[in-house]
Tab-separated table of C-alpha atoms in Angstrom:
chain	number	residue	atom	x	y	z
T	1	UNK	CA	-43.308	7.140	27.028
T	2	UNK	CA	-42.068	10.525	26.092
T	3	UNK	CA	-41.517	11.943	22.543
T	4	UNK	CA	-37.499	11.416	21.129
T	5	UNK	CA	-36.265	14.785	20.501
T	6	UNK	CA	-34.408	14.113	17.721
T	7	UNK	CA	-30.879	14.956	16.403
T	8	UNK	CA	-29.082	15.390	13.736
T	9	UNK	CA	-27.006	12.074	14.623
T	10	UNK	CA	-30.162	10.597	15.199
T	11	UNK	CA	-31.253	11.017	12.242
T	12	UNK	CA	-28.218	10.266	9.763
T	13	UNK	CA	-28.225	6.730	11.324
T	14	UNK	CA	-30.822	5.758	10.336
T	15	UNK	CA	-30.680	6.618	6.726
T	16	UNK	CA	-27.361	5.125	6.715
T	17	UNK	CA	-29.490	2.053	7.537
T	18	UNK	CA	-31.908	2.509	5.221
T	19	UNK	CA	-29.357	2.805	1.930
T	20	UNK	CA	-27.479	-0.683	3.196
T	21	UNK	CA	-30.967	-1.832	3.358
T	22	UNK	CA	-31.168	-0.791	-0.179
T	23	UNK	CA	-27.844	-2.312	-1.063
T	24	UNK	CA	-28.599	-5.556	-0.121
T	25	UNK	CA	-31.953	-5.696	-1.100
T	26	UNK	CA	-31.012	-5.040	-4.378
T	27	UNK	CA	-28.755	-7.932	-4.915
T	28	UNK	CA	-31.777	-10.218	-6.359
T	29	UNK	CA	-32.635	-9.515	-9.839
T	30	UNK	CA	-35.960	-9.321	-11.015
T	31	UNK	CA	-38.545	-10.852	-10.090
T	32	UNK	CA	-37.197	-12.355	-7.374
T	33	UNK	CA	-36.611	-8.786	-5.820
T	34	UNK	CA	-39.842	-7.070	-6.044
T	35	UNK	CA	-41.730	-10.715	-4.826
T	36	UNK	CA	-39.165	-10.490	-2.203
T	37	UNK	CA	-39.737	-6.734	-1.089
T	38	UNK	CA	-43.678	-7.072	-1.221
T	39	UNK	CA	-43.039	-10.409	1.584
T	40	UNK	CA	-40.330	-8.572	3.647
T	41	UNK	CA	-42.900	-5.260	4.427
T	42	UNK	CA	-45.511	-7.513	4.543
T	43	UNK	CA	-43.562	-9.507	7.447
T	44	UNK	CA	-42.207	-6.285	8.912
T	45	UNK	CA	-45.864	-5.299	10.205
T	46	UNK	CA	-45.655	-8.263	12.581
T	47	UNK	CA	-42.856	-5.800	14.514
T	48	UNK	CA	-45.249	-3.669	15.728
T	49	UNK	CA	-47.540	-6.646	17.477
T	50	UNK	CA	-47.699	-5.479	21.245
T	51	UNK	CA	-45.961	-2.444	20.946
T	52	UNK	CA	-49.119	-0.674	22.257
T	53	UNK	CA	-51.968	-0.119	20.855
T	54	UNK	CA	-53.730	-3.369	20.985
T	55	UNK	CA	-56.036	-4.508	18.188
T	56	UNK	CA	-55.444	-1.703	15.903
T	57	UNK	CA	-51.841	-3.458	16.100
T	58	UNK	CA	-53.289	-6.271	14.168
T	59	UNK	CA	-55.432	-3.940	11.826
T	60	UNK	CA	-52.420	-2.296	10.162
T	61	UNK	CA	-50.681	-5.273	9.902
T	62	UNK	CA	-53.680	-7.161	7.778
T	63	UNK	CA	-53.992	-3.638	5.907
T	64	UNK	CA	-50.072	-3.576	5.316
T	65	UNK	CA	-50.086	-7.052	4.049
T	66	UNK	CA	-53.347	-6.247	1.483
T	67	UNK	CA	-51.309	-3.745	0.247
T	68	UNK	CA	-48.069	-5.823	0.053
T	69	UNK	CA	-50.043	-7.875	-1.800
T	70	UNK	CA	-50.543	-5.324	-4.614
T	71	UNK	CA	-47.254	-4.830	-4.443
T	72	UNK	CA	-46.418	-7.858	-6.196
T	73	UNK	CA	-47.083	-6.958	-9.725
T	74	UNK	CA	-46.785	-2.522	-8.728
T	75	UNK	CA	-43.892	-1.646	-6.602
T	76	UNK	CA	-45.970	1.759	-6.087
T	77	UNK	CA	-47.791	-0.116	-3.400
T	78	UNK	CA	-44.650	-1.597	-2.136
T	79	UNK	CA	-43.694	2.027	-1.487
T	80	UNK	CA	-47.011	2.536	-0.029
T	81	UNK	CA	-46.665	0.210	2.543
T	82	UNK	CA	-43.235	1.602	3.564
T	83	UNK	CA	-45.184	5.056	3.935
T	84	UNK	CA	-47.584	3.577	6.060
T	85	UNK	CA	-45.115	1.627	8.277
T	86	UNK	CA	-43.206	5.461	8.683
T	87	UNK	CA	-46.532	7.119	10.065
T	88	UNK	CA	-47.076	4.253	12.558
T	89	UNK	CA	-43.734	4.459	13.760
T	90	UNK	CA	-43.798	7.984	14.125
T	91	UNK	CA	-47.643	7.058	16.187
T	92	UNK	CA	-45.938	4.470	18.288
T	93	UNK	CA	-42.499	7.281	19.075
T	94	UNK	CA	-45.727	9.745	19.827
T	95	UNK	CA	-48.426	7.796	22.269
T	96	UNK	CA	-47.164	4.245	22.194
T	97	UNK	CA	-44.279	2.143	23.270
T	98	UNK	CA	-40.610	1.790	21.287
T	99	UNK	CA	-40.873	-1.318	18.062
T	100	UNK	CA	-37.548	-2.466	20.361
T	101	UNK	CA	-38.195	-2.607	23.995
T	102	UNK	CA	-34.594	-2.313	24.650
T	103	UNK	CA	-34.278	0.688	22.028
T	104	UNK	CA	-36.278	3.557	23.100
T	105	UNK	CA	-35.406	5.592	20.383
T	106	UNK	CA	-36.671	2.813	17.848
T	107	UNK	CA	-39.498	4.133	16.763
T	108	UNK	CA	-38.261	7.124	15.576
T	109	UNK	CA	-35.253	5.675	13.897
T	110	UNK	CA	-37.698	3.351	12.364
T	111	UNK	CA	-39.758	6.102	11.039
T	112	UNK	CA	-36.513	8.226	9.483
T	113	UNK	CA	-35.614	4.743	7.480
T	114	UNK	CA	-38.861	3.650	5.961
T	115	UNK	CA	-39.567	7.191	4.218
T	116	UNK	CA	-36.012	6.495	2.334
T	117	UNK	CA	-37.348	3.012	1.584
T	118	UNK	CA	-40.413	3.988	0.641
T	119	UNK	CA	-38.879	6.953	-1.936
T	120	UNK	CA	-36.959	3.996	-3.205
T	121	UNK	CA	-39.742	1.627	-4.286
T	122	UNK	CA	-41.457	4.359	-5.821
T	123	UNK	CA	-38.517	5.138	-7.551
T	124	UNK	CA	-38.675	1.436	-8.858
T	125	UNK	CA	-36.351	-0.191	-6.855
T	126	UNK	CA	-33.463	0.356	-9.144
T	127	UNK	CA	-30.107	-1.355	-8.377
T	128	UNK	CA	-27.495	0.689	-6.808
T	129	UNK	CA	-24.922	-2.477	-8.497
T	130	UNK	CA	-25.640	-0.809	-11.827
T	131	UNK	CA	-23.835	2.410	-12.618
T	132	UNK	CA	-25.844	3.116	-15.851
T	133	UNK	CA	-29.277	2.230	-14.629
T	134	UNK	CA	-28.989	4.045	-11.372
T	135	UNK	CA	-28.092	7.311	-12.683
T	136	UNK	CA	-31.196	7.080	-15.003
T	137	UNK	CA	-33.236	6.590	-11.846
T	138	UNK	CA	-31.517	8.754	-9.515
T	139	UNK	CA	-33.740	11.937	-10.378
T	140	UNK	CA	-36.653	9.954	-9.934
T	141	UNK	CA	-35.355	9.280	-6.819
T	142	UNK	CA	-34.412	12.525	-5.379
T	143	UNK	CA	-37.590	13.898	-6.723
T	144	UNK	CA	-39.918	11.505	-4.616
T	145	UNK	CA	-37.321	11.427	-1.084
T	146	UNK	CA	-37.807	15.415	-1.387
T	147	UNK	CA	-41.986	14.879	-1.463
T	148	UNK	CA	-41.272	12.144	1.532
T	149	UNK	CA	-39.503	14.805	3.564
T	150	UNK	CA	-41.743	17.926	2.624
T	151	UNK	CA	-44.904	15.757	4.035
T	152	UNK	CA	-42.747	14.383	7.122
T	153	UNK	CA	-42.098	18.272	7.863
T	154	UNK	CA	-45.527	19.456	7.355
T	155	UNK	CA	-47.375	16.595	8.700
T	156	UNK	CA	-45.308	15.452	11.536
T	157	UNK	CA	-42.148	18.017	12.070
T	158	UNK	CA	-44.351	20.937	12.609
T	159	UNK	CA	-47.069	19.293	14.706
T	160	UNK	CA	-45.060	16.838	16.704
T	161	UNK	CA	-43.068	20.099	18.104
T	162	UNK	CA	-45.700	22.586	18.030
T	163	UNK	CA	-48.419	20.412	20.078
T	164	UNK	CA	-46.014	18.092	21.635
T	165	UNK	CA	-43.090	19.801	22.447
T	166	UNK	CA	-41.106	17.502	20.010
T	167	UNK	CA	-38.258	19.955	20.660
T	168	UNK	CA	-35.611	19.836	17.468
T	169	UNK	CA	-38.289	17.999	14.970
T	170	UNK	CA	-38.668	21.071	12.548
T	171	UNK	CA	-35.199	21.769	12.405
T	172	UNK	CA	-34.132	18.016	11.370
T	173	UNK	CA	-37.117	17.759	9.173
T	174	UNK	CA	-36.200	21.300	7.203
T	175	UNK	CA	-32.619	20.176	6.806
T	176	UNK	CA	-33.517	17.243	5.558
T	177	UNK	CA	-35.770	18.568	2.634
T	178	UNK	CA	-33.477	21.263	2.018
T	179	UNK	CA	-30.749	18.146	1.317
T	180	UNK	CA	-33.015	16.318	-0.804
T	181	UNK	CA	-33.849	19.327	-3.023
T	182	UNK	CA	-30.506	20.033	-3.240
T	183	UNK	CA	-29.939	16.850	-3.739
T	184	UNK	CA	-32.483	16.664	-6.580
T	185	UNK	CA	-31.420	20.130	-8.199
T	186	UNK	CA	-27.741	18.617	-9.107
T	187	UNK	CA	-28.797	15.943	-10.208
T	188	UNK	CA	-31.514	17.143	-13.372
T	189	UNK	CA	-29.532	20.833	-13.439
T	190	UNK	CA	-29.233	20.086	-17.067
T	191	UNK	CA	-32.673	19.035	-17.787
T	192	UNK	CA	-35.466	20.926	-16.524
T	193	UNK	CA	-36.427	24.395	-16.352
T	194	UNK	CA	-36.320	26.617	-13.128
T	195	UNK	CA	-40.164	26.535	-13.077
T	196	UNK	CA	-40.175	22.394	-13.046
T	197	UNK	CA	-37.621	22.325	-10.558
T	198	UNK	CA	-39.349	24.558	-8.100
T	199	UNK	CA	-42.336	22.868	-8.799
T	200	UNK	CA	-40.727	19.534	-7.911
T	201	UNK	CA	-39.092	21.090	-4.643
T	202	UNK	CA	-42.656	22.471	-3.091
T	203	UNK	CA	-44.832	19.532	-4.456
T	204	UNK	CA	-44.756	16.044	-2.900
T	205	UNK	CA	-44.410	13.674	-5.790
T	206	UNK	CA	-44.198	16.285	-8.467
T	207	UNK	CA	-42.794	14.103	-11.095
T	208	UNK	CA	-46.048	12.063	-10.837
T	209	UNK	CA	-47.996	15.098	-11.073
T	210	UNK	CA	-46.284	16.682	-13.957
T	211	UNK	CA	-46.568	13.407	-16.051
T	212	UNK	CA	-42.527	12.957	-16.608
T	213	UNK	CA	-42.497	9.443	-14.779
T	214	UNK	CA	-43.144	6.431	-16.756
T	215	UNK	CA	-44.445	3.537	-14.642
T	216	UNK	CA	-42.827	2.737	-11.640
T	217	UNK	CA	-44.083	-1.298	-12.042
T	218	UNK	CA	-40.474	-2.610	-13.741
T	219	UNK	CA	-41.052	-5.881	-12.468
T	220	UNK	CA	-38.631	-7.278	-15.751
T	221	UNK	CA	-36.717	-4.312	-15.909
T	222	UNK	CA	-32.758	-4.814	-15.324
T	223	UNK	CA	-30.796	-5.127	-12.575
């Protein structure tokens, strides 16, 4: 199969699906949602099963599921898994055949979701149904989506169009960073100092690095 070249459109659909993803599957309150999430990525591995690549097929599915797992009692892993589940995708758009046969461009929607599902369960899953509690977490948020992006451009933007003629990858990736720093910026204008918020917007995962996160594992926390 042959590389998507992606779009703009192509790529704002998917993150559309990925925050009513988020909606809905933020509706259980805890624990039921974080036992929930750590079964639905688990399950989601089984998508890829004979979409190309043969045994390893089964490999990342029983290493998603060990880390799924984990993410019962840390949702860090949760958000680990989604990571993981975003660089096979973006394998399968590359050298193997589309998660939906009759999608081709699956895998590379696929791959634009799970990095905004991912940010979100290492945000902590917080509830979008809760005004108060989501603007506490929105920073943390913003901050993490911006890391997601920065390592989707330089890890997979750059070289999917540089050695594989990915043409437009670079340009979607860039804009999207650039939107989640700006994103970010607005959001903690009030409460950080220019050199923490360039730090934050040329370091993936910054606000882990800089110690200002508290632990991500809210597996009691409120909905």
């Amino acid at each position: 199969m042959n590389p998507t070249s992606a779009t703009l459109l192509m790529t704002i659909a998917p993150v559309f699906v990925a925050l009513v993803a988020i909606a809905v599957l933020s509706l259980p309150s805890e624990p039921a949602r974080q036992r929930f999430s750590a079964i639905f990525v688990a399950g989601a591995g089984a998508a890829y099963l004979g979409s190309g690549f043969g045994a390893l097929e089964l490999a990342f599915c029983g290493v998603v599921t060990l880390i799924a797992y984990r993410g019962l009692n840390d949702y860090r892993a949760i958000g680990l898994a989604w990571v993981l589940h975003s660089l096979w995708d973006a394998a399968h758009d590359l050298w193997g055949q589309p998660i939906l046969p009759f999608a081709p461009t699956s895998s590379y929607g696929c791959f634009v979701c799970d990095v905004w599902l991912a940010a979100w369960y290492f945000a902590g899953a917080p509830s979008p149904w809760q005004r108060e509690f989501w603007l506490q977490r929105l920073s943390r948020f913003t901050a993490i989506l911006q890391g997601c992006t920065l390592v989707a451009l330089v890890c997979i933007a750059i070289p999917a169009q540089l050695l594989f003629n990915l043409g437009g990858a670079i340009p979607v990736a860039l804009v999207s960073h650039l939107v989640a720093v700006a994103v970010h910026t607005y959001t903690v204008r009030n409460r950080l100092t220019r050199e923490k918020l360039v730090l934050e917007a040329l370091v993936p995962f910054a606000i882990f690095l800089s110690g200002s996160a508290s632990n991500t594992s809210l597996p009691n926390a409120p909905d």
